[in-house]
Amino acid sequence: MKKFLFLVTAFISGLSFAQVTFTPGIRAGANFSHFSNSEEFNYYYMEEFPNAAEPYLDYKTKTDFYIGFIGNIRLAKFYALQPEINYSRQGAKISTNVNNWDGKTLSVSYLGLQLINKFYFNQFNIHVGPTLEFVVDKKNFDPENEIDLGITAGLGYDITKNFGIEARVKKGFIPVDSYNRNHSNVVFQTGLYYTFNLKK
């Protein structure tokens, strides 16, 4: 208990005496997305497609991109709060032996708001936070919901003071597609970020 209180006190002290800075920036990179859960067909679906012995449907990875704006609020040497606005193209590719859907790509694009907590360890950082995304475009299917609420976690490395690389995983909680089961977004991101100096 004493150790816990000491850590809390040290954290609050670090925030109290730190010089708060704000640094805007951009981030961009590749998305590797799919929907969670393979489909399980029920009896009636098997009757509808009698030629498909043991029908299956898997959601495979779709590769696309993301781009966004960030505002890094450095509250302490080891901590920053980073609001973000991101445009993210997600979706999945279908692998199935049912009907003519094999190889079809399902695309859904989001405009998202992220609130990232970044914890710094020298040049490395760990970041985690909630994400709220709104559908702005879709192709080959209608998403079950027009919003997605999820959690994002990842790692970053500052190559220079302003430039770095990062890798993230986003897991959505709201179904994006549902036939017999609920399927949510799963996205792995890898890319670059760059921040701008405001001081002359």
XYZ file of N, CA and C in Angstrom:
600
model
N 0.829 -1.200 0.000
C 0.000 0.000 0.000
C 0.872 1.262 0.000
N 1.955 1.233 0.786
C 2.857 2.377 0.854
C 3.523 2.613 -0.502
N 3.892 1.511 -1.178
C 4.513 1.647 -2.497
C 3.534 2.256 -3.483
N 2.281 1.826 -3.412
C 1.248 2.355 -4.312
C 1.058 3.850 -4.088
N 0.966 4.256 -2.819
C 0.799 5.675 -2.492
C 2.005 6.487 -2.957
N 3.198 5.899 -2.830
C 4.410 6.588 -3.276
C 4.383 6.816 -4.788
N 3.945 5.795 -5.550
C 3.875 5.918 -6.999
C 2.850 6.956 -7.414
N 1.683 6.970 -6.752
C 0.651 7.955 -7.052
C 1.161 9.362 -6.774
N 1.838 9.529 -5.613
C 2.378 10.835 -5.252
C 3.433 11.297 -6.246
N 4.288 10.369 -6.673
C 5.331 10.703 -7.647
C 4.717 11.105 -8.979
N 3.655 10.410 -9.374
C 2.976 10.728 -10.637
C 2.372 12.123 -10.594
N 1.659 12.431 -9.491
C 1.027 13.737 -9.352
C 2.079 14.845 -9.287
N 3.184 14.579 -8.594
C 4.252 15.565 -8.493
C 4.875 15.832 -9.857
N 5.034 14.754 -10.637
C 5.607 14.904 -11.968
C 4.727 15.754 -12.853
N 3.416 15.593 -12.744
C 2.496 16.405 -13.528
C 2.480 17.855 -13.050
N 2.617 18.038 -11.752
C 2.514 19.378 -11.176
C 3.662 20.269 -11.597
N 4.876 19.707 -11.678
C 6.049 20.534 -11.938
C 6.518 20.470 -13.392
N 5.795 19.731 -14.229
C 6.192 19.639 -15.623
C 5.714 20.856 -16.398
N 6.487 21.232 -17.411
C 6.074 22.303 -18.310
C 5.229 21.686 -19.409
N 3.949 22.026 -19.426
C 3.024 21.450 -20.396
C 3.303 22.044 -21.776
N 3.440 21.174 -22.773
C 3.678 21.616 -24.144
C 2.652 20.977 -25.070
N 2.348 21.673 -26.160
C 1.430 21.149 -27.180
C 2.153 21.088 -28.517
N 2.111 19.907 -29.149
C 2.794 19.713 -30.422
C 1.848 19.038 -31.413
N 1.459 19.747 -32.495
C 0.620 19.121 -33.518
C 1.455 18.249 -34.447
N 0.786 17.353 -35.149
C 1.509 16.493 -36.073
C 0.582 15.698 -36.970
N 1.175 14.842 -37.775
C 0.434 13.969 -38.672
C 0.933 12.537 -38.501
N 0.080 11.584 -38.869
C 0.454 10.174 -38.854
C -0.158 9.512 -40.077
N 0.505 8.517 -40.626
C 0.006 7.822 -41.807
C 0.686 6.473 -41.920
N 0.004 5.539 -42.574
C 0.598 4.230 -42.736
C -0.373 3.227 -43.319
N -0.085 1.952 -43.099
C -0.853 0.854 -43.684
C -1.786 0.221 -42.660
N -2.980 -0.126 -43.116
C -3.952 -0.894 -42.336
C -3.961 -2.344 -42.810
N -3.997 -3.272 -41.861
C -4.209 -4.688 -42.158
C -5.425 -5.112 -41.329
N -6.587 -5.164 -41.974
C -7.842 -5.304 -41.228
C -8.594 -6.572 -41.612
N -9.403 -7.030 -40.683
C -10.341 -8.117 -40.943
C -11.472 -8.036 -39.933
N -12.491 -8.886 -40.099
C -13.585 -8.970 -39.133
C -13.342 -10.175 -38.234
N -13.723 -10.065 -36.971
C -13.526 -11.153 -36.021
C -14.506 -12.298 -36.296
N -14.131 -13.469 -35.891
C -14.977 -14.671 -35.937
C -15.243 -15.181 -37.353
N -15.038 -16.479 -37.557
C -15.462 -17.126 -38.790
C -16.953 -17.408 -38.699
N -17.602 -17.496 -39.855
C -19.044 -17.710 -39.867
C -19.377 -19.176 -39.626
N -20.424 -19.419 -38.857
C -20.954 -20.759 -38.641
C -22.335 -20.822 -39.268
N -22.493 -21.666 -40.286
C -23.754 -21.727 -41.008
C -24.743 -22.634 -40.286
N -25.996 -22.198 -40.259
C -27.011 -23.022 -39.613
C -27.635 -23.987 -40.614
N -28.584 -24.779 -40.140
C -29.190 -25.837 -40.947
C -29.900 -25.273 -42.165
N -30.601 -24.172 -41.976
C -31.370 -23.598 -43.077
C -30.450 -23.058 -44.165
N -29.312 -22.514 -43.781
C -28.366 -22.015 -44.766
C -27.792 -23.168 -45.574
N -27.543 -24.293 -44.935
C -27.025 -25.469 -45.635
C -28.060 -26.022 -46.597
N -29.345 -25.908 -46.238
C -30.396 -26.338 -47.152
C -30.446 -25.448 -48.384
N -30.158 -24.144 -48.190
C -30.202 -23.189 -49.287
C -29.069 -23.430 -50.282
N -27.926 -23.946 -49.781
C -26.785 -24.241 -50.647
C -26.392 -25.713 -50.461
N -27.178 -26.639 -51.042
C -26.959 -28.071 -50.792
C -25.663 -28.601 -51.399
N -25.108 -27.917 -52.395
C -23.890 -28.403 -53.047
C -22.624 -28.071 -52.269
N -22.741 -27.274 -51.248
C -21.584 -26.900 -50.442
C -21.505 -27.810 -49.218
N -20.725 -28.912 -49.377
C -20.560 -29.810 -48.231
C -19.724 -29.106 -47.182
N -20.078 -29.015 -45.983
C -19.367 -28.293 -44.934
C -19.067 -26.849 -45.369
N -20.099 -26.036 -45.533
C -19.879 -24.637 -45.940
C -19.117 -23.858 -44.872
N -18.304 -22.930 -45.320
C -17.534 -22.104 -44.392
C -17.434 -20.697 -44.950
N -17.119 -19.752 -44.074
C -16.847 -18.380 -44.477
C -15.846 -17.793 -43.490
N -14.693 -17.404 -43.998
C -13.645 -16.786 -43.182
C -13.407 -15.357 -43.662
N -13.085 -14.484 -42.707
C -12.738 -13.106 -43.029
C -11.220 -12.972 -43.028
N -10.653 -12.759 -44.215
C -9.206 -12.646 -44.366
C -8.774 -11.184 -44.337
N -7.470 -10.976 -44.253
C -6.920 -9.629 -44.107
C -7.053 -8.805 -45.389
N -7.473 -7.573 -45.225
C -7.538 -6.579 -46.301
C -6.502 -5.506 -46.002
N -5.683 -5.151 -46.991
C -4.643 -4.146 -46.810
C -5.094 -2.810 -47.388
N -4.949 -1.741 -46.623
C -5.347 -0.410 -47.071
C -4.496 0.619 -46.326
N -5.032 1.811 -46.058
C -4.207 2.847 -45.440
C -5.005 3.665 -44.423
N -4.266 4.450 -43.621
C -4.861 5.415 -42.705
C -4.036 6.694 -42.756
N -4.660 7.801 -42.405
C -3.965 9.076 -42.301
C -4.681 9.912 -41.251
N -3.948 10.709 -40.486
C -4.607 11.456 -39.423
C -3.797 12.626 -38.912
N -4.450 13.397 -38.062
C -3.845 14.550 -37.402
C -3.799 14.290 -35.904
N -2.705 14.679 -35.258
C -2.532 14.451 -33.832
C -2.207 15.760 -33.128
N -2.520 15.802 -31.842
C -2.153 16.929 -30.992
C -1.572 16.389 -29.701
N -0.255 16.381 -29.610
C 0.427 15.788 -28.465
C 0.535 16.808 -27.334
N -0.165 16.530 -26.222
C -0.130 17.408 -25.046
C 0.787 16.755 -24.015
N 2.005 17.222 -23.933
C 3.007 16.615 -23.042
C 2.811 17.181 -21.637
N 2.314 16.336 -20.752
C 2.021 16.751 -19.383
C 3.160 16.447 -18.418
N 4.007 15.530 -18.796
C 5.164 15.167 -17.967
C 6.211 14.550 -18.869
N 7.405 14.354 -18.344
C 8.474 13.774 -19.144
C 8.097 12.386 -19.638
N 7.306 11.676 -18.837
C 6.979 10.292 -19.156
C 5.540 10.098 -19.630
N 4.761 11.185 -19.767
C 3.340 11.016 -20.115
C 2.828 12.152 -20.990
N 2.006 11.785 -21.982
C 1.330 12.764 -22.837
C -0.069 12.266 -23.169
N -0.991 13.205 -23.312
C -2.350 12.912 -23.777
C -2.408 13.364 -25.230
N -2.821 12.467 -26.112
C -2.744 12.757 -27.547
C -4.099 12.541 -28.241
N -4.912 13.587 -28.359
C -6.141 13.483 -29.160
C -5.778 13.341 -30.641
N -6.595 12.576 -31.364
C -6.330 12.342 -32.780
C -7.626 12.370 -33.588
N -7.509 12.771 -34.847
C -8.572 12.621 -35.841
C -7.982 11.825 -36.998
N -8.545 10.653 -37.265
C -7.970 9.762 -38.265
C -9.002 9.330 -39.306
N -8.545 9.226 -40.552
C -9.327 8.607 -41.619
C -8.730 7.230 -41.857
N -9.560 6.187 -41.752
C -9.057 4.823 -41.779
C -9.912 3.954 -42.703
N -9.253 3.353 -43.705
C -9.944 2.439 -44.633
C -9.762 1.016 -44.143
N -10.888 0.380 -43.790
C -10.851 -0.942 -43.185
C -11.728 -1.905 -43.987
N -11.988 -3.085 -43.406
C -12.821 -4.071 -44.078
C -12.222 -5.449 -43.976
N -12.558 -6.315 -44.950
C -12.087 -7.694 -44.936
C -12.265 -8.314 -46.310
N -11.502 -9.380 -46.564
C -11.694 -10.185 -47.768
C -12.376 -11.487 -47.367
N -13.277 -11.961 -48.213
C -14.050 -13.153 -47.893
C -13.413 -14.389 -48.537
N -13.262 -15.442 -47.746
C -12.860 -16.748 -48.235
C -13.990 -17.722 -47.908
N -14.622 -18.288 -48.940
C -15.788 -19.137 -48.714
C -15.989 -20.090 -49.884
N -16.729 -21.165 -49.641
C -17.119 -22.073 -50.721
C -18.623 -21.980 -50.980
N -19.226 -20.887 -50.517
C -20.654 -20.687 -50.665
C -20.931 -19.635 -51.732
N -21.794 -19.974 -52.665
C -22.242 -19.043 -53.701
C -21.036 -18.466 -54.438
N -21.078 -17.204 -54.863
C -19.975 -16.605 -55.630
C -19.293 -15.496 -54.842
N -19.231 -15.636 -53.520
C -18.664 -14.595 -52.666
C -17.176 -14.782 -52.411
N -16.589 -15.883 -52.839
C -15.180 -16.118 -52.555
C -14.305 -15.052 -53.226
N -13.406 -14.455 -52.453
C -12.508 -13.439 -52.969
C -13.069 -12.031 -52.979
N -14.330 -11.868 -52.605
C -14.931 -10.533 -52.610
C -14.380 -9.710 -51.446
N -14.164 -8.418 -51.701
C -13.629 -7.512 -50.690
C -14.742 -6.635 -50.137
N -14.872 -6.617 -48.817
C -15.812 -5.742 -48.135
C -15.034 -4.552 -47.605
N -15.430 -3.339 -48.000
C -14.691 -2.137 -47.613
C -15.582 -1.194 -46.819
N -15.024 -0.655 -45.755
C -15.719 0.359 -44.964
C -14.683 1.362 -44.456
N -14.957 2.647 -44.696
C -14.034 3.701 -44.294
C -14.622 4.490 -43.134
N -13.756 4.882 -42.191
C -14.195 5.571 -40.984
C -13.455 6.895 -40.816
N -14.137 7.856 -40.220
C -13.511 9.044 -39.664
C -13.586 8.886 -38.159
N -12.437 8.832 -37.507
C -12.413 8.453 -36.104
C -11.789 9.476 -35.183
N -12.228 9.450 -33.934
C -11.666 10.268 -32.864
C -11.002 9.336 -31.863
N -9.719 9.560 -31.608
C -8.968 8.756 -30.649
C -8.441 9.646 -29.526
N -8.387 9.093 -28.330
C -7.801 9.788 -27.185
C -6.721 8.875 -26.616
N -5.502 9.108 -27.059
C -4.395 8.202 -26.783
C -3.595 8.670 -25.570
N -3.335 7.754 -24.657
C -2.437 7.982 -23.522
C -1.069 7.409 -23.885
N -0.047 8.268 -23.902
C 1.294 7.823 -24.278
C 2.224 7.867 -23.067
N 2.901 6.760 -22.833
C 3.849 6.639 -21.721
C 5.238 6.455 -22.314
N 6.148 7.356 -21.970
C 7.466 7.414 -22.599
C 8.534 6.731 -21.745
N 9.399 5.985 -22.434
C 10.560 5.345 -21.825
C 11.744 5.637 -22.745
N 12.424 6.760 -22.493
C 13.467 7.266 -23.383
C 12.870 7.492 -24.774
N 13.367 6.801 -25.800
C 12.850 7.003 -27.160
C 11.617 6.146 -27.461
N 11.335 5.199 -26.604
C 10.182 4.327 -26.810
C 8.942 4.909 -26.126
N 7.779 4.533 -26.641
C 6.533 4.890 -25.976
C 5.515 3.780 -26.124
N 4.700 3.640 -25.112
C 3.560 2.720 -25.131
C 2.304 3.571 -25.133
N 1.354 3.264 -25.980
C 0.151 4.086 -26.023
C -1.112 3.219 -26.047
N -2.148 3.749 -25.407
C -3.419 3.035 -25.301
C -4.532 4.054 -25.118
N -5.716 3.747 -25.644
C -6.828 4.676 -25.466
C -8.061 4.246 -26.253
N -9.180 4.897 -25.993
C -10.438 4.568 -26.676
C -10.510 5.208 -28.055
N -11.349 4.650 -28.906
C -11.564 5.185 -30.241
C -13.050 5.150 -30.578
N -13.521 6.212 -31.201
C -14.907 6.305 -31.665
C -14.865 6.681 -33.135
N -15.423 5.816 -34.000
C -15.325 6.015 -35.436
C -16.709 6.055 -36.080
N -16.819 6.849 -37.158
C -18.075 7.017 -37.872
C -17.882 6.602 -39.331
N -18.795 5.812 -39.854
C -18.713 5.348 -41.242
C -18.891 6.528 -42.195
N -17.954 6.675 -43.141
C -18.057 7.730 -44.147
C -18.121 7.166 -45.564
N -17.808 5.881 -45.734
C -17.889 5.262 -47.055
C -17.948 3.745 -46.880
N -18.571 3.060 -47.836
C -18.685 1.607 -47.779
C -18.824 1.046 -49.181
N -18.432 -0.232 -49.353
C -18.489 -0.870 -50.659
C -18.740 -2.360 -50.495
N -19.671 -2.890 -51.245
C -20.032 -4.317 -51.319
C -20.834 -4.823 -50.133
N -21.102 -3.964 -49.136
C -21.979 -4.385 -48.051
C -22.382 -3.172 -47.229
N -23.445 -3.342 -46.461
C -23.901 -2.293 -45.550
C -23.520 -2.683 -44.130
N -22.677 -1.894 -43.465
C -22.295 -2.213 -42.087
C -23.512 -2.301 -41.171
N -23.417 -3.171 -40.202
C -24.496 -3.355 -39.235
C -24.757 -2.075 -38.454
N -23.696 -1.306 -38.189
C -23.810 -0.054 -37.449
C -22.998 1.033 -38.135
N -23.432 2.263 -37.987
C -22.756 3.390 -38.614
C -21.639 3.964 -37.745
N -21.433 3.399 -36.562
C -20.342 3.816 -35.688
C -19.600 2.587 -35.182
N -18.394 2.798 -34.720
C -17.620 1.729 -34.088
C -16.915 2.295 -32.857
N -17.061 1.620 -31.752
C -16.405 1.981 -30.505
C -15.403 0.893 -30.173
N -14.160 1.299 -29.903
C -13.145 0.286 -29.663
C -12.026 0.770 -28.770
N -10.979 -0.043 -28.713
C -9.799 0.266 -27.912
C -8.569 0.100 -28.803
N -7.600 0.995 -28.628
C -6.364 0.977 -29.410
C -5.176 0.854 -28.468
N -4.210 0.041 -28.848
C -2.985 -0.106 -28.062
C -1.816 -0.299 -29.014
N -0.643 0.213 -28.630
C 0.490 0.062 -29.524
C 1.805 0.503 -28.931
N 2.830 0.477 -29.790
C 4.193 0.858 -29.424
C 4.715 1.865 -30.437
N 5.567 2.766 -29.968
C 6.184 3.735 -30.863
C 7.657 3.920 -30.539
N 8.385 4.468 -31.517
C 9.806 4.727 -31.321
C 10.151 6.046 -31.997
N 10.709 6.987 -31.217
C 11.110 8.291 -31.743
C 12.493 8.192 -32.380
N 12.539 8.215 -33.717
C 13.815 8.174 -34.417
C 14.559 9.485 -34.216
N 13.821 10.589 -34.322
C 14.342 11.913 -33.996
C 13.330 12.569 -33.056
N 13.579 13.821 -32.713
C 12.661 14.534 -31.824
C 11.281 14.692 -32.444
N 11.220 14.783 -33.775
C 9.960 15.045 -34.457
C 9.418 13.871 -35.274
N 10.233 12.864 -35.497
C 9.871 11.803 -36.440
C 9.982 10.441 -35.775
N 8.971 9.569 -36.024
C 9.011 8.256 -35.409
C 8.195 7.220 -36.163
N 8.277 5.978 -35.700
C 7.525 4.863 -36.258
C 6.633 4.292 -35.165
N 5.530 3.651 -35.578
C 4.607 3.089 -34.598
C 3.894 1.868 -35.156
N 3.387 1.049 -34.259
C 2.565 -0.104 -34.614
C 1.435 -0.185 -33.602
N 0.192 -0.374 -34.090
C -0.975 -0.390 -33.218
C -1.913 -1.543 -33.581
N -2.721 -1.906 -32.610
C -3.832 -2.828 -32.831
C -5.100 -2.158 -32.330
N -6.146 -2.170 -33.173
C -7.453 -1.646 -32.755
C -8.471 -2.768 -32.766
N -9.224 -2.906 -31.666
C -10.289 -3.909 -31.583
C -11.613 -3.196 -31.370
N -12.528 -3.375 -32.309
C -13.846 -2.797 -32.178
C -14.761 -3.657 -31.321
N -15.736 -3.020 -30.676
C -16.679 -3.740 -29.822
C -18.083 -3.814 -30.422
N -18.380 -2.943 -31.375
C -19.713 -2.886 -31.966
C -19.720 -3.696 -33.260
N -20.701 -4.593 -33.471
C -20.720 -5.422 -34.680
C -20.754 -4.587 -35.959
N -19.870 -4.951 -36.887
C -19.863 -4.301 -38.184
C -20.604 -5.154 -39.213
N -20.704 -6.447 -38.932
C -21.420 -7.373 -39.806
C -21.957 -8.504 -38.937
N -23.143 -9.003 -39.267
C -23.703 -10.119 -38.492
C -24.675 -10.907 -39.355
N -24.405 -12.181 -39.482
C -25.342 -13.077 -40.151
C -25.872 -14.051 -39.113
N -25.031 -14.992 -38.720
C -25.369 -15.848 -37.580
C -24.640 -15.401 -36.317
N -23.493 -14.736 -36.515
C -22.679 -14.284 -35.390
C -22.356 -12.818 -35.573
N -21.932 -12.181 -34.480
C -21.496 -10.789 -34.566
C -20.017 -10.741 -34.945
N -19.702 -9.880 -35.909
C -18.332 -9.713 -36.374
C -17.925 -8.261 -36.182
N -16.811 -8.038 -35.523
C -16.337 -6.681 -35.236
C -15.007 -6.422 -35.934
N -14.625 -5.149 -35.995
C -13.380 -4.760 -36.653
C -12.154 -5.155 -35.833
N -11.153 -5.669 -36.518
C -9.832 -5.910 -35.945
C -8.825 -5.317 -36.932
N -8.015 -4.377 -36.471
C -7.105 -3.663 -37.373
C -5.701 -3.603 -36.771
N -4.718 -3.993 -37.569
C -3.314 -3.796 -37.208
C -2.779 -2.668 -38.077
N -2.147 -1.678 -37.466
C -1.613 -0.524 -38.180
C -0.108 -0.426 -37.974
N 0.581 -0.063 -39.023
C 2.000 0.237 -38.904
C 2.305 1.442 -39.787
N 3.025 2.410 -39.231
C 3.255 3.624 -40.003
C 4.220 4.589 -39.341
N 4.148 5.839 -39.774
C 5.052 6.895 -39.349
C 4.271 8.051 -38.743
N 4.941 8.825 -37.895
C 4.343 10.059 -37.392
C 5.397 11.162 -37.401
N 4.895 12.393 -37.575
C 5.783 13.544 -37.609
C 5.114 14.698 -36.868
N 5.845 15.350 -35.977
C 5.308 16.484 -35.231
C 6.030 17.761 -35.644
N 5.329 18.889 -35.514
C 5.851 20.178 -35.958
C 6.259 21.042 -34.752
N 7.377 21.703 -34.880
C 7.821 22.629 -33.840
C 7.045 23.935 -33.939
N 6.442 24.354 -32.819
C 5.699 25.600 -32.801
C 6.578 26.786 -32.437
N 7.657 26.532 -31.721
C 8.543 27.603 -31.296
C 9.459 28.028 -32.438
N 9.664 29.328 -32.578
C 10.550 29.843 -33.620
C 11.994 29.811 -33.142
